[in-house]
mmCIF file of C-alpha atoms in Angstrom:
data_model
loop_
_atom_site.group_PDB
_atom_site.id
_atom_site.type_symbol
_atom_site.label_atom_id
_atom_site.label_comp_id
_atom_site.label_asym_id
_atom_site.label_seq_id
_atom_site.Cartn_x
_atom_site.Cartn_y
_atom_site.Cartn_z
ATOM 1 C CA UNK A 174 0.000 0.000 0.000
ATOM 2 C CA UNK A 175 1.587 3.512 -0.866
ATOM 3 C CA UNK A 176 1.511 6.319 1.055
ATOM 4 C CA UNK A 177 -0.685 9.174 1.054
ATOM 5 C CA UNK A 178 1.562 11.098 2.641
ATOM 6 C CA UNK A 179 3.929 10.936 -0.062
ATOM 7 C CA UNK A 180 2.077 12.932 -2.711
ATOM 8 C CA UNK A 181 -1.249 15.507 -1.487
ATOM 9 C CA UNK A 182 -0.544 17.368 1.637
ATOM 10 C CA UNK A 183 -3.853 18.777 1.625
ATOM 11 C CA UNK A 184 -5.244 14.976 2.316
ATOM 12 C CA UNK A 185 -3.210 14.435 5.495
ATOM 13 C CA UNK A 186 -3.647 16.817 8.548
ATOM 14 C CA UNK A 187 0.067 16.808 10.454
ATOM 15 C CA UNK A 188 -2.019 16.312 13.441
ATOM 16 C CA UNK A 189 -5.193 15.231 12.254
ATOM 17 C CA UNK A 190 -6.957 11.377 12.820
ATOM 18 C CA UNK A 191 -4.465 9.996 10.004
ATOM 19 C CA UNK A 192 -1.321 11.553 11.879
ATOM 20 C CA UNK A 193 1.322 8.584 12.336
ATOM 21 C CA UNK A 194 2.563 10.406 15.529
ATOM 22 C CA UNK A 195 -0.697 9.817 17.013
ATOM 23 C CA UNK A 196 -0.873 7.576 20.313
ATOM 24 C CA UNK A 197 -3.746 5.685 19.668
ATOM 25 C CA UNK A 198 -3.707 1.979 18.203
ATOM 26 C CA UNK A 199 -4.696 2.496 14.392
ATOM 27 C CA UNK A 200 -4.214 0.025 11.277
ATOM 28 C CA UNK A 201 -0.762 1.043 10.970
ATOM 29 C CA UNK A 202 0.271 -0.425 13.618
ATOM 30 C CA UNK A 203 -0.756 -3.660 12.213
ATOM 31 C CA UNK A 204 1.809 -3.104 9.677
ATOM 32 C CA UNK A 205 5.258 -3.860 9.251
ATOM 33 C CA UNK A 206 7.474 -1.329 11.142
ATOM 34 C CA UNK A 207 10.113 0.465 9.801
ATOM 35 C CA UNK A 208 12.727 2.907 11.069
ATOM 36 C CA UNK A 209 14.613 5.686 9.378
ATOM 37 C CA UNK A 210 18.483 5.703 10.562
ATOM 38 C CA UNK A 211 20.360 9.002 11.112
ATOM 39 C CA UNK A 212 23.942 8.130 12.112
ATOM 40 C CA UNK A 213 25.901 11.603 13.407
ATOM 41 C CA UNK A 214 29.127 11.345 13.143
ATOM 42 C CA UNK A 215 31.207 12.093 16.865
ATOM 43 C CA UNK A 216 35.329 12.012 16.711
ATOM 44 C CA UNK A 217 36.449 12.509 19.774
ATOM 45 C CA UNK A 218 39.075 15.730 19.120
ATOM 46 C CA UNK A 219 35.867 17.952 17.364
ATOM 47 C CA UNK A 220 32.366 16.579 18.482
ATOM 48 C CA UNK A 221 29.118 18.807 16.705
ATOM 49 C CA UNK A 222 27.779 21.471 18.055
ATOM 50 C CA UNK A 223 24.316 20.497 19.450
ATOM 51 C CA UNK A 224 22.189 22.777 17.924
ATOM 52 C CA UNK A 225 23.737 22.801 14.723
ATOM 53 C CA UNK A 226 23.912 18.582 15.078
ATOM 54 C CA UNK A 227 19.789 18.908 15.711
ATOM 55 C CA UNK A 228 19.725 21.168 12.302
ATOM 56 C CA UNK A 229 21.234 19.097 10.057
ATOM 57 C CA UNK A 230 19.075 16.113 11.446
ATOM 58 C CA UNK A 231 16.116 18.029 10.496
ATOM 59 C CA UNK A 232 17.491 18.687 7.120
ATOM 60 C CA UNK A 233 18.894 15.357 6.387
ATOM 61 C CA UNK A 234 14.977 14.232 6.731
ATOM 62 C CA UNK A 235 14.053 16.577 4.330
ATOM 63 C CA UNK A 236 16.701 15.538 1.464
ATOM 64 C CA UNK A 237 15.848 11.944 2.065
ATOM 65 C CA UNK A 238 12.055 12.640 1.203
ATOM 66 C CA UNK A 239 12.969 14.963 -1.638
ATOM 67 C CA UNK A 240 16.024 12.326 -3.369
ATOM 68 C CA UNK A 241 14.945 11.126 -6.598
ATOM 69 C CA UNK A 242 15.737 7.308 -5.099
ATOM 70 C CA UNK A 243 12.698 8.196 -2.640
ATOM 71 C CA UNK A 244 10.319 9.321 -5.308
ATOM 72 C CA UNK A 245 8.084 6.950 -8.082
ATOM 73 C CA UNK A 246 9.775 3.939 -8.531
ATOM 74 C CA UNK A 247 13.000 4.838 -7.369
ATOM 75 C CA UNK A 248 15.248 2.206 -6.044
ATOM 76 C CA UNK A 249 14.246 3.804 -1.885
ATOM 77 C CA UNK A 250 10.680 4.486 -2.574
ATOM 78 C CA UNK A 251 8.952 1.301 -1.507
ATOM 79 C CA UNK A 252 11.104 1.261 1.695
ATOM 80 C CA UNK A 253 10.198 4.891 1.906
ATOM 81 C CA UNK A 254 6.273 4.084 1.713
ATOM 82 C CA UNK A 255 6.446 1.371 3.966
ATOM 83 C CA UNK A 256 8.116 3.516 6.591
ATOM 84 C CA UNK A 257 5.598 6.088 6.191
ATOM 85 C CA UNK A 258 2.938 3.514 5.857
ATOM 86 C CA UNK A 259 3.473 2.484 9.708
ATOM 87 C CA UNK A 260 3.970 4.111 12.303
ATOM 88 C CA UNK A 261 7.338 6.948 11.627
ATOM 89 C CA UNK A 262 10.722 5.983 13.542
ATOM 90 C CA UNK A 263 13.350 7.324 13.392
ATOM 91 C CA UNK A 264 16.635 5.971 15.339
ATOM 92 C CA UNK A 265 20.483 8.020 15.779
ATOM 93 C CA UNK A 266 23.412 6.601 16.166
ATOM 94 C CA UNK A 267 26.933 7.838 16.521
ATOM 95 C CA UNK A 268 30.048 6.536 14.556
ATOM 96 C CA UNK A 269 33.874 7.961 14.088
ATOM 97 C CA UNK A 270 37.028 7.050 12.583
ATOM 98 C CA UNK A 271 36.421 3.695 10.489
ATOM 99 C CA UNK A 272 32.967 3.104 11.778
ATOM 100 C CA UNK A 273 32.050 6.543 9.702
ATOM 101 C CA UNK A 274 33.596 5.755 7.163
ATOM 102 C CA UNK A 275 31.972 1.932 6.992
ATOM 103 C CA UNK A 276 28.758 3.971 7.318
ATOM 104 C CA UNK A 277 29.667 6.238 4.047
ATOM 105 C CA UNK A 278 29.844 2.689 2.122
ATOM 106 C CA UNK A 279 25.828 1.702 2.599
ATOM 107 C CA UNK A 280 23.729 3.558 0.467
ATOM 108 C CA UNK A 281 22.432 6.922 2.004
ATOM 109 C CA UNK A 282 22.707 10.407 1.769
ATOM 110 C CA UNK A 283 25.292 12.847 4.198
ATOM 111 C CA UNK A 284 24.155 16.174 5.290
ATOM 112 C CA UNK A 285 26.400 18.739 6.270
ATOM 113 C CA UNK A 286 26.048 21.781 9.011
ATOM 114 C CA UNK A 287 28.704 24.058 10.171
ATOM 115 C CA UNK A 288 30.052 21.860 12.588
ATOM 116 C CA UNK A 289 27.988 18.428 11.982
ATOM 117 C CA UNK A 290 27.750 15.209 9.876
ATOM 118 C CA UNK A 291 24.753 13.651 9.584
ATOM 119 C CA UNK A 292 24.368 10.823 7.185
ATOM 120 C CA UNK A 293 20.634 9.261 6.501
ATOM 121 C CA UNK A 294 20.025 6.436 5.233
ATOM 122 C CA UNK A 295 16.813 4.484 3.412
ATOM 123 C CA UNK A 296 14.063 3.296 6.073
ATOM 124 C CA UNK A 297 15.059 -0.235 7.203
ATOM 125 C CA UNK A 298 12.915 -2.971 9.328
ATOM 126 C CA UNK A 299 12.715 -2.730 12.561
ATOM 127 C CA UNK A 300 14.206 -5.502 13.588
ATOM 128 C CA UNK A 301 16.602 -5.449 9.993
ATOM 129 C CA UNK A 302 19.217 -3.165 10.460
ATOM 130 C CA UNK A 303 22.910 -3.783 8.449
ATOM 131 C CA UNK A 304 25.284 -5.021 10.447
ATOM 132 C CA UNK A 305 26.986 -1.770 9.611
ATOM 133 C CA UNK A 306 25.085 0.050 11.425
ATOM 134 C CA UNK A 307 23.487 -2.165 14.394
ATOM 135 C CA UNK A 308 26.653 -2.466 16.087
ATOM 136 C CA UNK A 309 26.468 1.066 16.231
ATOM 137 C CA UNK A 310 25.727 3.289 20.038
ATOM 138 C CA UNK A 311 23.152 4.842 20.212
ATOM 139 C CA UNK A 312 24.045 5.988 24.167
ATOM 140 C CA UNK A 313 27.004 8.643 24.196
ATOM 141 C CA UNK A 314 25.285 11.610 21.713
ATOM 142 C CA UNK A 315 25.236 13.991 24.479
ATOM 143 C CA UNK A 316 26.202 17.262 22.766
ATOM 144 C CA UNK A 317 26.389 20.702 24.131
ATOM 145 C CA UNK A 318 26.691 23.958 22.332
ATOM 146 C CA UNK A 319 30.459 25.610 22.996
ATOM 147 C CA UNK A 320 28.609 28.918 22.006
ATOM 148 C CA UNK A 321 25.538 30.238 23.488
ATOM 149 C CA UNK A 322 22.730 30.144 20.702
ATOM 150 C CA UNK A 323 21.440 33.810 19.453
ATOM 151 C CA UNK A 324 17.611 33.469 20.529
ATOM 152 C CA UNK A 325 16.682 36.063 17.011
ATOM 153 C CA UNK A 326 16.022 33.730 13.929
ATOM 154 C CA UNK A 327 16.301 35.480 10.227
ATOM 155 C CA UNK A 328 12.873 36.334 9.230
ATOM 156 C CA UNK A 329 10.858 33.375 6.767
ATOM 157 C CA UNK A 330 13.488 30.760 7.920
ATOM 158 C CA UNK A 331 11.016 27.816 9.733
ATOM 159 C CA UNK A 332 11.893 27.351 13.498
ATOM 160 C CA UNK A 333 11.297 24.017 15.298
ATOM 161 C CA UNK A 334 10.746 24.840 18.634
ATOM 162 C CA UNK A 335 11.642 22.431 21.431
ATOM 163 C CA UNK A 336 9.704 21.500 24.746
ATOM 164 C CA UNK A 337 11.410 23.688 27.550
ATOM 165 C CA UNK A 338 9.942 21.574 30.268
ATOM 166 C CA UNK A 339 11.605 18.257 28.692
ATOM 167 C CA UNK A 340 15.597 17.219 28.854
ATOM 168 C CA UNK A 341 16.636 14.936 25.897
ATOM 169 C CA UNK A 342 19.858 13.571 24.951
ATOM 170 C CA UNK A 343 21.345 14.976 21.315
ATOM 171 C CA UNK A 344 20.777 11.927 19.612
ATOM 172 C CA UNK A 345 16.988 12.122 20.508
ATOM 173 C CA UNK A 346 16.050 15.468 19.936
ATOM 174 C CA UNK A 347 17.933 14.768 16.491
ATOM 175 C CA UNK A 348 15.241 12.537 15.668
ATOM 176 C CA UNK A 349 12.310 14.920 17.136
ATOM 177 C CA UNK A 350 13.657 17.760 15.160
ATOM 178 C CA UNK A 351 13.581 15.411 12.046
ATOM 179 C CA UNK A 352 9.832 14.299 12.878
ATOM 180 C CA UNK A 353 8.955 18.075 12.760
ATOM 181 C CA UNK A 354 10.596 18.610 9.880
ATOM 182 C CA UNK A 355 8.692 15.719 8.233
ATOM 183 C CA UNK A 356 5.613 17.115 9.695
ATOM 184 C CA UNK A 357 6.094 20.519 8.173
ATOM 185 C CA UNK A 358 6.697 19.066 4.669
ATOM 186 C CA UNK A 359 3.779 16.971 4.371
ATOM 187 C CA UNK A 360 1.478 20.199 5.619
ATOM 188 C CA UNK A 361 3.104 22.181 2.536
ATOM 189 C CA UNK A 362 2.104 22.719 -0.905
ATOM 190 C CA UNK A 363 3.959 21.552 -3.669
ATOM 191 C CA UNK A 364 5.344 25.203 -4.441
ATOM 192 C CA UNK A 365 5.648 25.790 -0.748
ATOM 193 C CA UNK A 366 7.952 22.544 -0.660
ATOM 194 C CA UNK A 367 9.894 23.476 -4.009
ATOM 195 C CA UNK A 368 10.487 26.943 -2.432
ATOM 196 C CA UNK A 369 11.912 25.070 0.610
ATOM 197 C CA UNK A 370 14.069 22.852 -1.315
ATOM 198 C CA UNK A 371 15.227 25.158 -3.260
ATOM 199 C CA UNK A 372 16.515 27.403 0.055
ATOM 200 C CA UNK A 373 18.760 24.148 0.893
ATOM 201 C CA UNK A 374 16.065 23.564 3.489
ATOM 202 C CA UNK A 375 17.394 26.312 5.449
ATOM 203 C CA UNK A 376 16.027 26.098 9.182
ATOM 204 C CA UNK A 377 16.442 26.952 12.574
ATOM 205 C CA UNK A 378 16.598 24.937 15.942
ATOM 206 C CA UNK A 379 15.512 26.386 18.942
ATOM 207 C CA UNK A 380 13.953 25.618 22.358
ATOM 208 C CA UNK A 381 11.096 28.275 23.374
ATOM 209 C CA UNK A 382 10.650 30.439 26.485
ATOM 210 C CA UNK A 383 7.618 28.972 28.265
ATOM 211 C CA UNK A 384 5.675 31.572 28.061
ATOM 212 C CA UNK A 385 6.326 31.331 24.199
ATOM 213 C CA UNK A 386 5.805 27.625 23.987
ATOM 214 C CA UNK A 387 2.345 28.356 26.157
ATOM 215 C CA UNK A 388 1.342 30.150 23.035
ATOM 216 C CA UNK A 389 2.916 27.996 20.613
ATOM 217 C CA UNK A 390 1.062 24.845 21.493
ATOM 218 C CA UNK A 391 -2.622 26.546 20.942
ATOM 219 C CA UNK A 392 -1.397 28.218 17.772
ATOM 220 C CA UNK A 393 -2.438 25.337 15.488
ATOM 221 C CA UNK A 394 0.981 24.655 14.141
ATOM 222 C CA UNK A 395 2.375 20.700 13.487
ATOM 223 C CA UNK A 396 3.139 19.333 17.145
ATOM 224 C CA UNK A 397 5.245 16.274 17.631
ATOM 225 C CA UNK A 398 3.887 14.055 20.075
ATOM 226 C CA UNK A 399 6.087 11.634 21.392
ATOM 227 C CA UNK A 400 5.674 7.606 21.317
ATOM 228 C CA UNK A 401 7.517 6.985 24.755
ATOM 229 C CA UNK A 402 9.508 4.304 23.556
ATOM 230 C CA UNK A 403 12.855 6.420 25.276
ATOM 231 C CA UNK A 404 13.299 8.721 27.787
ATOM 232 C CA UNK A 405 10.297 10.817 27.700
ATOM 233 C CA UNK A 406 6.763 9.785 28.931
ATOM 234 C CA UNK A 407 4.098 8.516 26.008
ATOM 235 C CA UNK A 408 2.145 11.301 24.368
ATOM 236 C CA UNK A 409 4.693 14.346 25.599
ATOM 237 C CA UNK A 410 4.529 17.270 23.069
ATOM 238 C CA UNK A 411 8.361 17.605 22.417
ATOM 239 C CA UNK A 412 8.786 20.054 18.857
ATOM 240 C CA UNK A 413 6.683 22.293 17.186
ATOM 241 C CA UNK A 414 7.213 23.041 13.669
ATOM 242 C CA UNK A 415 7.276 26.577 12.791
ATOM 243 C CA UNK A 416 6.910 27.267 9.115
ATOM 244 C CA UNK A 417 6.138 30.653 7.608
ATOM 245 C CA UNK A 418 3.933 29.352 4.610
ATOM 246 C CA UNK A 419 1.709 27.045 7.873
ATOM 247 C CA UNK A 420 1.717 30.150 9.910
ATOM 248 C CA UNK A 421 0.103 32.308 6.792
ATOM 249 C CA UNK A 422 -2.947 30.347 7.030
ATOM 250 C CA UNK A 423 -3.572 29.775 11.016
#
């Protein structure tokens, strides 16, 4: 079965009763589950900077979606539809030295950000990773910022805003920034997603003030709800995507 998600935004409310970050037990669970891989790469003399690791997460997400192996009948696509056909995972490891470089030999996309390396690779079963890659940590992505983040974002560039009341490691928040990322895009139109693409999927990480995420979470924006399976509690609103073209028409 393909996914509707993969063609008509305008079917598929971000958080509507079709949602695959919803809690509740639907058909897709029923189906085979499938989890996208992010593996960040962490040498030991020049780890990421967090924010800018969480970034280029969110973008790798988007160039996986967009890559011509993804789309029609490419050689990714019915992996891709299966994933989105269930319910979406989305799992980060870490690698350096050889284990990166092992990584660069499976087939899979890398992303890079100022400081980071992200590589993504084609959705996978759950229980079906390549050996490559299971033997992989995904314990030990605990990333800080050596800078303190400016709080101003350049006007038009989408913000995912983060939870201020929840503490994540960097490899999770990687994949919550990449859920709202993948939340955004399916709530865009086709020209609103070219325009995006076409801006190298230029977008900004932050976490809100409270009083700012208080107003965030009634705006009617994307909001990624959480599936529990690590470290936060089931159902906990952890990112909410910011995109000019979904503010426009709250």
């Amino acid at each position: 079965m393909s996914s509707q998600h993969t063609n008509h935004t305008a079917d598929v409310p971000a958080v509507g009763a079709d949602s695959p970050f919803r809690q509740e037990h639907v058909l897709r669970d029923e189906a085979p589950q499938f989890v996208l891989p992010l593996v960040v790469r962490i040498e030991k003399d020049g780890p990421p900077a967090r924010t800018d690791a969480l970034e280029t997460a969110a973008r790798a997400v988007l160039v996986l979606l967009t890559d011509e192996r993804a789309l029609g009948e490419g050689e990714w696509a019915e992996a891709v539809r299966d994933w989105q056909d269930a319910r979406i995972r989305k799992v980060v490891r870490r690698a350096r030295g050889a284990e990166w470089r092992k990584a660069g030999t499976l087939p899979g996309v890398t992303v890079h950000g100022d400081t980071s390396e992200v590589r993504v690779f084609p959705p996978v079963p759950l229980d079906g990773w390549p050996k490559e890659l299971a033997k992989l940590q995904v314990s030990g992505t605990d990333l800080e910022d050596p800078e303190p983040v400016a709080a101003a974002v350049e006007p038009g560039v989408p913000v995912l805003w983060f939870n201020p009341d929840l503490d994540m490691s960097a490899g999770k928040a990687m994949a919550q920034a990449g859920h709202a990322a993948q939340l955004a895009w399916w709530e865009l139109t086709d020209a609103e997603r070219t325009a995006w693409r076409d801006s190298g999927f230029r977008l900004a990480v932050r976490t809100a003030a409270r009083e700012r995420w208080a107003e965030l979470s009634g705006s009617g924006l994307p909001v990624v709800r959480d599936a529990g399976f690590t470290e936060i509690a089931p159902g906990s609103a952890t990112v909410i995507a910011d995109h000019p073209a979904l503010r426009a028409r709250l």
